[in-house]
Short mmCIF file of C-alpha atoms and ligand atoms in Angstrom, two decimals:
data_model
loop_
_atom_site.label_atom_id
_atom_site.label_comp_id
_atom_site.label_asym_id
_atom_site.label_seq_id
_atom_site.Cartn_x
_atom_site.Cartn_y
_atom_site.Cartn_z
CA MET A 1 -41.38 26.40 -24.80
CA THR A 2 -42.96 27.41 -28.09
CA LYS A 3 -42.08 25.53 -31.24
CA PRO A 4 -43.62 27.50 -34.12
CA ASP A 5 -42.15 25.20 -36.77
CA VAL A 6 -44.63 22.37 -36.11
CA ARG A 7 -47.96 22.56 -37.91
CA LEU A 8 -50.49 19.78 -37.66
CA GLU A 9 -53.61 19.07 -39.67
CA VAL A 10 -56.40 19.73 -37.14
CA PRO A 11 -59.85 18.28 -37.91
CA ASP A 12 -62.36 21.12 -38.43
CA ALA A 13 -64.63 19.66 -35.78
CA VAL A 14 -61.82 19.86 -33.20
CA ALA A 15 -61.07 23.47 -34.11
CA ASP A 16 -64.80 24.28 -33.83
CA ILE A 17 -65.03 22.86 -30.31
CA ALA A 18 -61.89 24.70 -29.23
CA ARG A 19 -63.15 27.95 -30.77
CA ARG A 20 -66.41 27.86 -28.87
CA LEU A 21 -64.64 27.27 -25.57
CA GLU A 22 -62.05 29.95 -26.24
CA GLU A 23 -64.74 32.46 -27.26
CA HIS A 24 -66.19 31.96 -23.80
CA GLY A 25 -62.81 32.64 -22.27
CA TYR A 26 -61.64 29.08 -21.61
CA GLU A 27 -58.18 28.12 -22.78
CA THR A 28 -58.36 24.85 -24.74
CA TRP A 29 -55.61 22.60 -26.10
CA ALA A 30 -55.34 19.27 -27.89
CA VAL A 31 -53.21 16.83 -25.89
CA GLY A 32 -52.18 13.21 -25.77
CA GLY A 33 -52.19 10.37 -28.27
CA ALA A 34 -53.48 12.28 -31.30
CA ILE A 35 -50.69 14.88 -31.02
CA ARG A 36 -48.05 12.22 -30.41
CA ASP A 37 -49.24 10.18 -33.38
CA ALA A 38 -49.61 13.21 -35.67
CA LEU A 39 -46.01 14.21 -34.89
CA LEU A 40 -44.98 10.65 -35.75
CA GLY A 41 -46.78 11.05 -39.05
CA SER A 42 -49.91 8.97 -38.46
CA ALA A 43 -53.22 10.77 -38.31
CA ARG A 44 -55.95 9.50 -36.03
CA ALA A 45 -59.52 10.50 -35.34
CA ASP A 46 -59.68 10.61 -31.56
CA TRP A 47 -58.30 14.02 -30.71
CA ASP A 48 -58.63 14.71 -27.00
CA LEU A 49 -59.04 18.26 -25.74
CA ALA A 50 -57.96 19.69 -22.40
CA THR A 51 -59.66 22.87 -21.25
CA ALA A 52 -59.82 25.36 -18.42
CA ALA A 53 -63.63 25.10 -18.54
CA ARG A 54 -65.24 23.02 -15.80
CA PRO A 55 -67.29 19.99 -16.85
CA GLU A 56 -70.62 21.68 -16.09
CA THR A 57 -69.62 24.57 -18.35
CA VAL A 58 -68.65 22.20 -21.16
CA ARG A 59 -72.01 20.51 -20.81
CA LYS A 60 -73.81 23.84 -21.05
CA LEU A 61 -71.85 25.03 -24.08
CA PHE A 62 -72.36 21.84 -26.08
CA ARG A 63 -75.63 20.06 -26.57
CA PRO A 64 -75.86 17.20 -26.82
CA SER A 65 -72.90 16.30 -24.67
CA TYR A 66 -72.26 13.19 -22.64
CA PRO A 67 -70.75 12.62 -19.20
CA ILE A 68 -68.12 10.08 -20.34
CA GLY A 69 -65.97 10.15 -17.24
CA ILE A 70 -67.58 12.87 -15.22
CA GLN A 71 -65.57 11.90 -12.10
CA PHE A 72 -62.39 12.63 -14.09
CA GLY A 73 -63.84 15.77 -15.63
CA THR A 74 -64.35 14.23 -19.07
CA ILE A 75 -67.30 15.26 -21.23
CA GLY A 76 -68.04 13.81 -24.63
CA VAL A 77 -68.83 16.49 -27.19
CA ARG A 78 -70.29 15.61 -30.56
CA GLY A 79 -68.33 17.35 -33.28
CA THR A 80 -69.71 18.71 -36.56
CA ASP A 81 -68.31 15.50 -38.11
CA ASP A 82 -70.55 13.50 -35.72
CA TYR A 83 -67.57 12.02 -33.91
CA VAL A 84 -67.68 12.31 -30.11
CA TYR A 85 -64.56 14.08 -28.80
CA GLU A 86 -63.39 13.89 -25.20
CA VAL A 87 -63.07 17.27 -23.55
CA THR A 88 -61.40 17.10 -20.14
CA THR A 89 -60.95 19.85 -17.61
CA PHE A 90 -57.29 20.61 -16.68
CA ARG A 91 -56.41 18.48 -13.69
CA ARG A 92 -53.76 18.09 -11.06
CA ASP A 93 -53.13 14.99 -8.91
CA ILE A 94 -53.39 15.61 -5.21
CA GLU A 95 -53.17 12.07 -3.93
CA THR A 96 -52.12 8.78 -5.50
CA ASP A 97 -51.55 5.26 -4.22
CA GLY A 98 -50.34 3.32 -7.23
CA ARG A 99 -53.86 2.26 -8.19
CA HIS A 100 -56.10 5.32 -8.13
CA ALA A 101 -55.59 9.04 -8.08
CA VAL A 102 -57.51 11.81 -6.39
CA VAL A 103 -57.46 14.74 -8.77
CA GLU A 104 -58.57 18.31 -8.53
CA TYR A 105 -59.26 20.75 -11.31
CA ALA A 106 -56.41 23.02 -12.27
CA GLU A 107 -56.32 26.45 -13.87
CA ALA A 108 -53.24 26.00 -16.01
CA LEU A 109 -52.33 23.74 -18.89
CA GLU A 110 -48.88 23.27 -17.34
CA ASP A 111 -50.38 21.52 -14.29
CA ASP A 112 -52.29 19.21 -16.57
CA LEU A 113 -49.22 18.35 -18.65
CA ALA A 114 -47.16 17.69 -15.52
CA ARG A 115 -49.48 14.88 -14.37
CA ARG A 116 -49.23 13.01 -17.68
CA ASP A 117 -47.13 9.88 -17.79
CA PHE A 118 -44.53 10.22 -20.54
CA THR A 119 -43.04 13.24 -22.25
CA VAL A 120 -44.28 12.05 -25.65
CA ASN A 121 -47.81 12.05 -24.20
CA ALA A 122 -47.46 15.49 -22.63
CA ILE A 123 -47.26 17.65 -25.75
CA ALA A 124 -50.05 20.21 -26.17
CA TYR A 125 -51.09 21.74 -29.48
CA HIS A 126 -53.36 24.70 -29.85
CA PRO A 127 -55.97 23.81 -32.49
CA LEU A 128 -56.54 27.46 -33.51
CA ARG A 129 -53.20 29.17 -33.01
CA HIS A 130 -51.20 26.12 -34.10
CA GLU A 131 -48.95 26.70 -31.15
CA VAL A 132 -47.03 23.94 -29.39
CA ARG A 133 -46.62 23.78 -25.62
CA ASP A 134 -44.03 21.16 -24.76
CA PRO A 135 -42.51 21.90 -21.36
CA HIS A 136 -41.18 18.34 -20.93
CA ASP A 137 -39.44 18.16 -24.31
CA GLY A 138 -41.61 15.43 -25.71
CA ILE A 139 -40.89 16.50 -29.28
CA ALA A 140 -37.15 16.12 -28.81
CA ASP A 141 -37.79 12.69 -27.27
CA LEU A 142 -39.95 11.70 -30.22
CA ASP A 143 -37.16 12.80 -32.55
CA ARG A 144 -34.67 10.76 -30.58
CA ARG A 145 -37.18 7.93 -30.26
CA LEU A 146 -36.95 7.97 -26.51
CA LEU A 147 -39.57 7.09 -23.91
CA ARG A 148 -39.10 9.11 -20.76
CA CYS A 149 -41.28 9.82 -17.74
CA VAL A 150 -42.50 13.30 -17.02
CA GLY A 151 -40.66 14.16 -13.80
CA ASP A 152 -39.07 11.66 -11.41
CA PRO A 153 -39.68 8.18 -12.87
CA ALA A 154 -39.75 6.34 -9.54
CA LEU A 155 -42.38 8.73 -8.20
CA ARG A 156 -44.41 8.61 -11.37
CA PHE A 157 -44.58 4.80 -11.43
CA ALA A 158 -45.36 4.66 -7.71
CA GLU A 159 -48.28 7.04 -8.30
CA ASP A 160 -49.80 4.63 -10.79
CA TYR A 161 -48.24 1.26 -11.60
CA LEU A 162 -50.31 1.04 -14.75
CA ARG A 163 -47.75 3.45 -16.21
CA VAL A 164 -45.26 0.57 -16.22
CA LEU A 165 -47.47 -1.31 -18.65
CA ARG A 166 -48.30 1.82 -20.63
CA GLY A 167 -44.57 2.49 -20.97
CA LEU A 168 -43.89 -1.01 -22.24
CA ARG A 169 -46.76 -0.68 -24.69
CA PHE A 170 -45.70 2.71 -26.07
CA ALA A 171 -42.04 1.71 -26.30
CA GLY A 172 -42.93 -1.41 -28.24
CA ARG A 173 -45.59 0.20 -30.40
CA TYR A 174 -43.50 3.19 -31.50
CA GLU A 175 -40.08 1.54 -31.30
CA LEU A 176 -38.92 3.92 -28.61
CA GLU A 177 -35.92 3.18 -26.50
CA ILE A 178 -36.70 3.48 -22.80
CA GLU A 179 -34.46 6.14 -21.30
CA ASP A 180 -32.13 4.74 -18.67
CA SER A 181 -33.52 6.27 -15.47
CA THR A 182 -37.07 5.53 -16.66
CA TRP A 183 -36.07 1.92 -17.36
CA GLN A 184 -34.37 1.47 -13.98
CA ALA A 185 -37.41 2.87 -12.16
CA LEU A 186 -39.71 0.76 -14.31
CA LEU A 187 -37.81 -2.42 -13.41
CA ALA A 188 -37.98 -1.51 -9.73
CA ALA A 189 -41.75 -0.95 -10.03
CA VAL A 190 -42.51 -4.24 -11.82
CA PRO A 191 -43.06 -6.30 -8.62
CA ASN A 192 -45.92 -3.94 -7.77
CA LEU A 193 -47.83 -4.75 -10.95
CA ALA A 194 -49.67 -7.51 -9.12
CA ARG A 195 -51.45 -4.78 -7.15
CA LEU A 196 -53.22 -3.47 -10.23
CA SER A 197 -56.83 -4.42 -10.72
CA GLY A 198 -57.45 -7.23 -13.17
CA GLU A 199 -59.64 -4.91 -15.24
CA ARG A 200 -56.89 -2.38 -15.85
CA VAL A 201 -54.39 -5.11 -16.74
CA ARG A 202 -56.92 -6.60 -19.15
CA GLU A 203 -57.58 -3.27 -20.87
CA GLU A 204 -53.83 -2.68 -21.25
CA LEU A 205 -53.21 -6.17 -22.58
CA LEU A 206 -55.98 -5.71 -25.13
CA LYS A 207 -54.35 -2.45 -26.27
CA VAL A 208 -51.04 -4.27 -26.69
CA LEU A 209 -52.78 -6.94 -28.73
CA ALA A 210 -54.55 -4.32 -30.86
CA ALA A 211 -51.29 -2.94 -32.27
CA PRO A 212 -50.37 -4.07 -35.79
CA ALA A 213 -47.42 -5.95 -34.29
CA ALA A 214 -47.89 -6.95 -30.69
CA SER A 215 -44.55 -8.69 -30.30
CA PRO A 216 -42.28 -5.72 -29.49
CA SER A 217 -44.44 -4.75 -26.52
CA LEU A 218 -44.95 -8.34 -25.40
CA ASP A 219 -41.22 -8.89 -25.61
CA LEU A 220 -40.72 -5.91 -23.32
CA TYR A 221 -43.31 -7.41 -20.98
CA ARG A 222 -41.05 -10.44 -20.76
CA GLY A 223 -37.76 -8.55 -20.67
CA SER A 224 -38.91 -6.31 -17.83
CA GLY A 225 -40.35 -9.14 -15.75
CA ALA A 226 -43.94 -7.94 -16.20
CA ILE A 227 -44.92 -11.37 -17.54
CA ASP A 228 -43.60 -13.02 -14.38
CA ALA A 229 -45.45 -10.51 -12.23
CA LEU A 230 -48.79 -10.72 -14.04
CA PHE A 231 -48.88 -14.05 -15.87
CA VAL A 232 -46.58 -16.36 -13.98
CA GLU A 233 -48.13 -19.23 -15.96
CA LEU A 234 -46.25 -17.96 -19.04
CA ALA A 235 -42.96 -17.46 -17.27
CA GLY A 236 -41.74 -20.99 -17.95
CA LEU A 237 -41.68 -20.67 -21.74
CA ASP A 238 -38.13 -20.94 -23.06
CA ALA A 239 -36.73 -18.43 -25.52
CA GLU A 240 -37.59 -20.54 -28.53
CA ALA A 241 -41.17 -21.19 -27.48
CA TRP A 242 -41.58 -17.49 -26.64
CA GLY A 243 -40.16 -16.44 -29.99
CA SER A 244 -42.51 -18.64 -31.96
CA LEU A 245 -45.45 -17.59 -29.76
CA LEU A 246 -44.77 -13.94 -30.65
CA GLY A 247 -44.37 -14.85 -34.31
CA SER A 248 -47.73 -16.58 -34.30
CA ILE A 249 -49.46 -13.66 -32.57
CA ASP A 250 -48.14 -11.11 -35.08
CA ARG A 251 -49.37 -13.29 -37.93
CA VAL A 252 -52.97 -12.86 -36.73
CA ALA A 253 -54.69 -9.62 -37.76
CA ALA A 254 -54.77 -6.95 -35.04
CA GLY A 255 -58.55 -6.83 -35.43
CA ARG A 256 -58.86 -10.34 -33.94
CA PRO A 257 -57.80 -9.85 -30.30
CA GLU A 258 -59.60 -13.03 -29.22
CA LEU A 259 -57.40 -15.10 -31.54
CA ARG A 260 -54.22 -13.39 -30.37
CA LEU A 261 -55.32 -13.87 -26.77
CA THR A 262 -55.94 -17.56 -27.40
CA LEU A 263 -52.41 -18.03 -28.71
CA LEU A 264 -50.92 -16.14 -25.78
CA PHE A 265 -52.85 -17.79 -22.97
CA ASP A 266 -52.96 -21.24 -24.52
CA SER A 267 -49.18 -21.35 -24.74
CA ALA A 268 -49.12 -22.07 -21.00
CA GLY A 269 -51.12 -25.28 -21.37
CA ALA A 270 -54.27 -25.58 -19.34
CA GLU A 271 -54.09 -22.22 -17.56
CA THR A 272 -56.16 -20.12 -19.93
CA GLU A 273 -59.23 -20.00 -17.72
CA THR A 274 -57.20 -19.04 -14.64
CA MET A 275 -55.51 -16.17 -16.45
CA MET A 276 -58.76 -14.92 -17.96
CA ALA A 277 -60.53 -15.00 -14.62
CA ARG A 278 -57.69 -13.13 -12.97
CA THR A 279 -57.83 -10.39 -15.58
CA ARG A 280 -61.62 -10.22 -15.33
CA PHE A 281 -62.57 -11.19 -18.84
CA SER A 282 -66.31 -11.67 -19.21
CA ASN A 283 -67.84 -15.15 -19.26
CA ALA A 284 -68.62 -14.75 -22.94
CA GLU A 285 -65.02 -13.76 -23.78
CA THR A 286 -63.71 -16.64 -21.72
CA ARG A 287 -66.03 -19.10 -23.46
CA THR A 288 -64.85 -17.87 -26.86
CA VAL A 289 -61.17 -18.20 -26.01
CA LEU A 290 -61.61 -21.58 -24.31
CA GLY A 291 -63.52 -22.83 -27.36
CA LEU A 292 -60.71 -21.69 -29.62
CA ALA A 293 -58.11 -23.24 -27.34
CA ARG A 294 -59.99 -26.53 -27.46
CA ALA A 295 -60.09 -26.29 -31.24
CA LEU A 296 -56.37 -25.68 -31.28
CA ALA A 297 -55.85 -28.79 -29.16
CA GLU A 298 -57.77 -30.91 -31.67
CA PRO A 299 -55.21 -32.32 -34.14
CA LEU A 300 -56.14 -31.74 -37.76
CA PRO A 301 -57.42 -34.78 -39.71
CA GLU A 302 -55.40 -36.78 -42.22
CA PRO A 303 -55.79 -35.07 -45.60
CA ALA A 304 -57.37 -38.05 -47.38
CA ASP A 305 -59.74 -38.93 -44.55
CA ALA A 306 -63.11 -37.25 -45.17
CA VAL A 307 -64.66 -38.98 -42.16
CA ALA A 308 -61.94 -37.58 -39.91
CA ALA A 309 -62.46 -34.14 -41.45
CA ARG A 310 -66.17 -34.28 -40.54
CA ARG A 311 -65.36 -35.51 -37.02
CA TRP A 312 -62.92 -32.63 -36.60
CA LEU A 313 -65.60 -30.18 -37.72
CA ARG A 314 -68.10 -31.67 -35.31
CA ASP A 315 -65.66 -31.49 -32.39
CA VAL A 316 -64.41 -27.99 -33.16
CA GLY A 317 -67.78 -26.61 -34.24
CA PRO A 318 -68.16 -25.50 -37.85
CA GLU A 319 -68.59 -21.85 -36.80
CA ARG A 320 -65.11 -21.91 -35.28
CA ALA A 321 -63.47 -23.97 -38.01
CA GLU A 322 -61.93 -21.12 -40.04
CA ASP A 323 -60.52 -19.50 -36.91
CA ALA A 324 -59.14 -22.82 -35.73
CA LEU A 325 -57.49 -23.45 -39.10
CA LEU A 326 -56.01 -19.96 -38.98
CA LEU A 327 -54.61 -20.56 -35.49
CA HIS A 328 -53.13 -23.92 -36.50
CA GLY A 329 -51.64 -22.23 -39.56
CA VAL A 330 -49.96 -19.29 -37.82
CA ARG A 331 -48.63 -21.53 -35.11
CA SER A 332 -47.04 -23.81 -37.61
CA GLU A 333 -45.67 -20.95 -39.73
CA ALA A 334 -44.14 -19.34 -36.67
CA ARG A 335 -42.35 -22.60 -35.90
CA ASP A 336 -40.77 -22.27 -39.30
CA ALA A 337 -41.21 -25.93 -40.18
CA GLU A 338 -41.88 -26.02 -43.90
CA THR A 339 -42.81 -29.69 -44.10
CA GLU A 340 -45.33 -29.13 -41.34
CA ASP A 341 -46.76 -26.14 -43.24
CA ALA A 342 -47.24 -28.14 -46.40
CA ARG A 343 -48.99 -30.94 -44.57
CA LEU A 344 -51.14 -28.48 -42.70
CA ALA A 345 -52.27 -26.87 -45.95
CA GLU A 346 -53.41 -30.30 -47.16
CA GLN A 347 -55.25 -30.99 -43.92
CA ALA A 348 -56.94 -27.59 -44.02
CA ARG A 349 -57.98 -28.25 -47.61
CA ALA A 350 -59.69 -31.49 -46.57
CA VAL A 351 -61.61 -29.67 -43.86
CA ARG A 352 -62.65 -26.86 -46.20
CA GLU A 353 -63.77 -29.35 -48.84
CA ALA A 354 -66.03 -31.01 -46.29
CA MET A 355 -67.50 -27.60 -45.44
CA GLU A 356 -67.97 -26.66 -49.08
CA ARG A 357 -69.70 -29.94 -49.83
CA GLY A 358 -72.03 -29.13 -46.95
CA ASP A 359 -71.25 -32.46 -45.26
CA PRO A 360 -73.40 -33.03 -42.18
CA VAL A 361 -71.38 -32.30 -39.05
CA THR A 362 -73.92 -31.08 -36.49
CA ILE A 363 -77.24 -32.33 -35.14
CA GLY A 364 -78.86 -29.45 -37.01
CA ASP A 365 -77.58 -30.88 -40.30
CA LEU A 366 -79.46 -34.16 -39.80
CA ALA A 367 -82.43 -34.97 -42.05
CA VAL A 368 -84.44 -35.77 -38.91
CA ASP A 369 -85.01 -33.76 -35.77
CA GLY A 370 -86.18 -34.31 -32.23
CA ASN A 371 -89.86 -34.08 -33.20
CA ASP A 372 -89.47 -36.90 -35.72
CA LEU A 373 -87.97 -39.07 -33.01
CA LYS A 374 -90.73 -38.20 -30.56
CA GLU A 375 -93.19 -39.53 -33.10
CA LEU A 376 -91.30 -42.81 -32.91
CA GLY A 377 -92.20 -42.84 -29.24
CA LEU A 378 -88.94 -41.51 -27.83
CA GLN A 379 -89.30 -39.33 -24.74
CA PRO A 380 -87.62 -35.91 -24.84
CA GLY A 381 -84.51 -36.00 -22.68
CA PRO A 382 -81.09 -37.59 -22.57
CA ASP A 383 -82.17 -40.68 -24.51
CA LEU A 384 -83.42 -38.62 -27.39
CA GLY A 385 -80.17 -36.67 -27.37
CA ARG A 386 -78.17 -39.88 -27.43
CA VAL A 387 -80.11 -41.20 -30.40
CA LEU A 388 -79.54 -37.94 -32.29
CA GLU A 389 -75.82 -38.17 -31.52
CA ALA A 390 -75.79 -41.75 -32.74
CA CYS A 391 -77.52 -40.65 -35.95
CA LEU A 392 -74.89 -37.95 -36.38
CA ASP A 393 -72.08 -40.49 -35.84
CA ALA A 394 -73.60 -42.71 -38.49
CA VAL A 395 -74.06 -39.83 -40.94
CA ILE A 396 -70.53 -38.58 -40.37
CA ALA A 397 -69.25 -42.05 -41.21
CA ASP A 398 -71.50 -42.19 -44.29
CA PRO A 399 -73.26 -38.97 -45.39
CA ALA A 400 -75.41 -40.99 -47.83
CA LEU A 401 -77.36 -42.10 -44.75
CA ASN A 402 -78.55 -38.55 -44.16
CA GLN A 403 -82.07 -39.16 -45.46
CA ARG A 404 -85.21 -39.04 -43.46
CA LYS A 405 -86.39 -42.54 -44.13
CA ALA A 406 -83.01 -44.20 -43.56
CA LEU A 407 -82.38 -42.24 -40.38
CA LEU A 408 -85.83 -42.97 -38.93
CA GLU A 409 -85.22 -46.65 -39.50
CA TYR A 410 -81.83 -46.40 -37.91
CA ALA A 411 -83.24 -44.50 -34.95
CA ARG A 412 -86.01 -47.07 -34.54
CA SER A 413 -83.47 -49.88 -34.47
CA LEU A 414 -81.47 -48.07 -31.79
CA HIS A 415 -84.66 -47.39 -29.84
CA ASP A 416 -85.77 -51.02 -30.03
CA GLU A 417 -82.36 -52.18 -28.87
CA GLY A 418 -82.29 -49.74 -25.97
P1 ATP B 1 -53.67 5.41 -27.04
O1 ATP B 1 -55.06 5.97 -27.09
O2 ATP B 1 -53.02 5.21 -28.35
O3 ATP B 1 -53.52 4.28 -26.11
P2 ATP B 1 -53.14 7.79 -25.61
O4 ATP B 1 -51.86 8.53 -25.38
O5 ATP B 1 -54.26 8.51 -26.26
O6 ATP B 1 -52.74 6.52 -26.39
P3 ATP B 1 -54.95 7.35 -23.46
O7 ATP B 1 -54.97 6.21 -22.49
O8 ATP B 1 -56.06 7.54 -24.39
O9 ATP B 1 -53.56 7.23 -24.22
O10 ATP B 1 -54.75 8.66 -22.57
C1 ATP B 1 -54.71 9.96 -23.14
C2 ATP B 1 -53.61 10.75 -22.45
O11 ATP B 1 -53.88 10.84 -21.06
C3 ATP B 1 -52.22 10.16 -22.55
O12 ATP B 1 -51.57 10.55 -23.74
C4 ATP B 1 -51.56 10.71 -21.32
O13 ATP B 1 -51.16 12.04 -21.53
C5 ATP B 1 -52.67 10.75 -20.30
N1 ATP B 1 -52.73 9.51 -19.48
C6 ATP B 1 -53.53 8.44 -19.70
N2 ATP B 1 -53.37 7.52 -18.72
C7 ATP B 1 -52.46 8.03 -17.88
C8 ATP B 1 -51.87 7.57 -16.65
N3 ATP B 1 -52.19 6.37 -16.14
N4 ATP B 1 -50.99 8.38 -16.04
C9 ATP B 1 -50.68 9.59 -16.54
N5 ATP B 1 -51.17 10.08 -17.69
C10 ATP B 1 -52.06 9.32 -18.35
MG1 MG B 2 -56.31 7.73 -26.43
#
């Protein structure tokens, strides 16, 4: 079906890549998210191209080019704007098992569009002729705000259960209603989500959390049973707790996935590490989120209590303090308790004042260091660490003590006692 009335703003670099391929006789179209989003009125940079040229041909025609996903036929081509565009050879699925697909190269665009998941993702646009190829009526679905599988929904989900999560993400992100037969098939496929690899679930979850508002998609995760299937730890939250969890997540900027993740996983209590391990987050990511969760568990100090503010900073870690205050803040706002908000603002002010004064809150802030203590005759090791901690305790209680002479005396007295 040709729809000549649609005309999109194609980046010059994309048109250049398509032109070169077409000049060599290879049909080339723009497909996927960039077309969908452009039709919805939001431009984005990552235009993906689908071409009849085989990967080795693409590599020969464009230098430099990069084998981004060579096993899927995807080559990265640097455009004249320096952006790397993904150019993928037309493909057709020949075998699928719900987790992986065996694909072969195809000659025709139509084959390639038929293996795509949803009609709104299966619209092709010719970057030079400004022609639309939309055999699955994705444009009509976009107009009606409808999410619909390409082909038989039950088959399509069974081919790749990740499509269940992708569907929930797209429906939430673009406020699409899920068409009835797609929704029924999706619900039937949900129990199979547990078969997906942790890595793919993680990548999907991070995409959900990267949307300006994550709550519509997360709410669909819950409404469809995907939460129960993937994160049973979160299944026990009642409607009110879930509602305020979503409110808190949306209040955090989309550019801070680790903060949004902390709110989500921490809402189950002490299960954060289990969920992160299951979804194959790296050790570093897990440490970050666990640190933030610990900070969130640390009640904020009384507003007038500077000593408590310093203790809080020591326990949370000054480098995490702003994030922790932010998390406390959005959590309280989402609970819609105004008195709590006001109190929290006071508590946060006390903490920030301590930071601005440069109050000592870590060993590194002390006016003495390990070498000074060694000169007093202390052996490096646990004892020395304990004396430094004791110095920090003393200085937190009274920052005026944070002077070399006073601290050395104090350390000596501890040493003589011990
Ligand atoms: P976004 O990048 O905003 O997540 P997108 O539509 O670009 O959205 P990608 O994951 O980048 O999504 O995939 C590009 C295109 O590839 C999709 O639009 C879709 O046509 C197709 N696609 C991706 N993953 C699948 C899948 N699991 N099954 C079928 N088609 C898929
Ligand atoms: Mg994309």
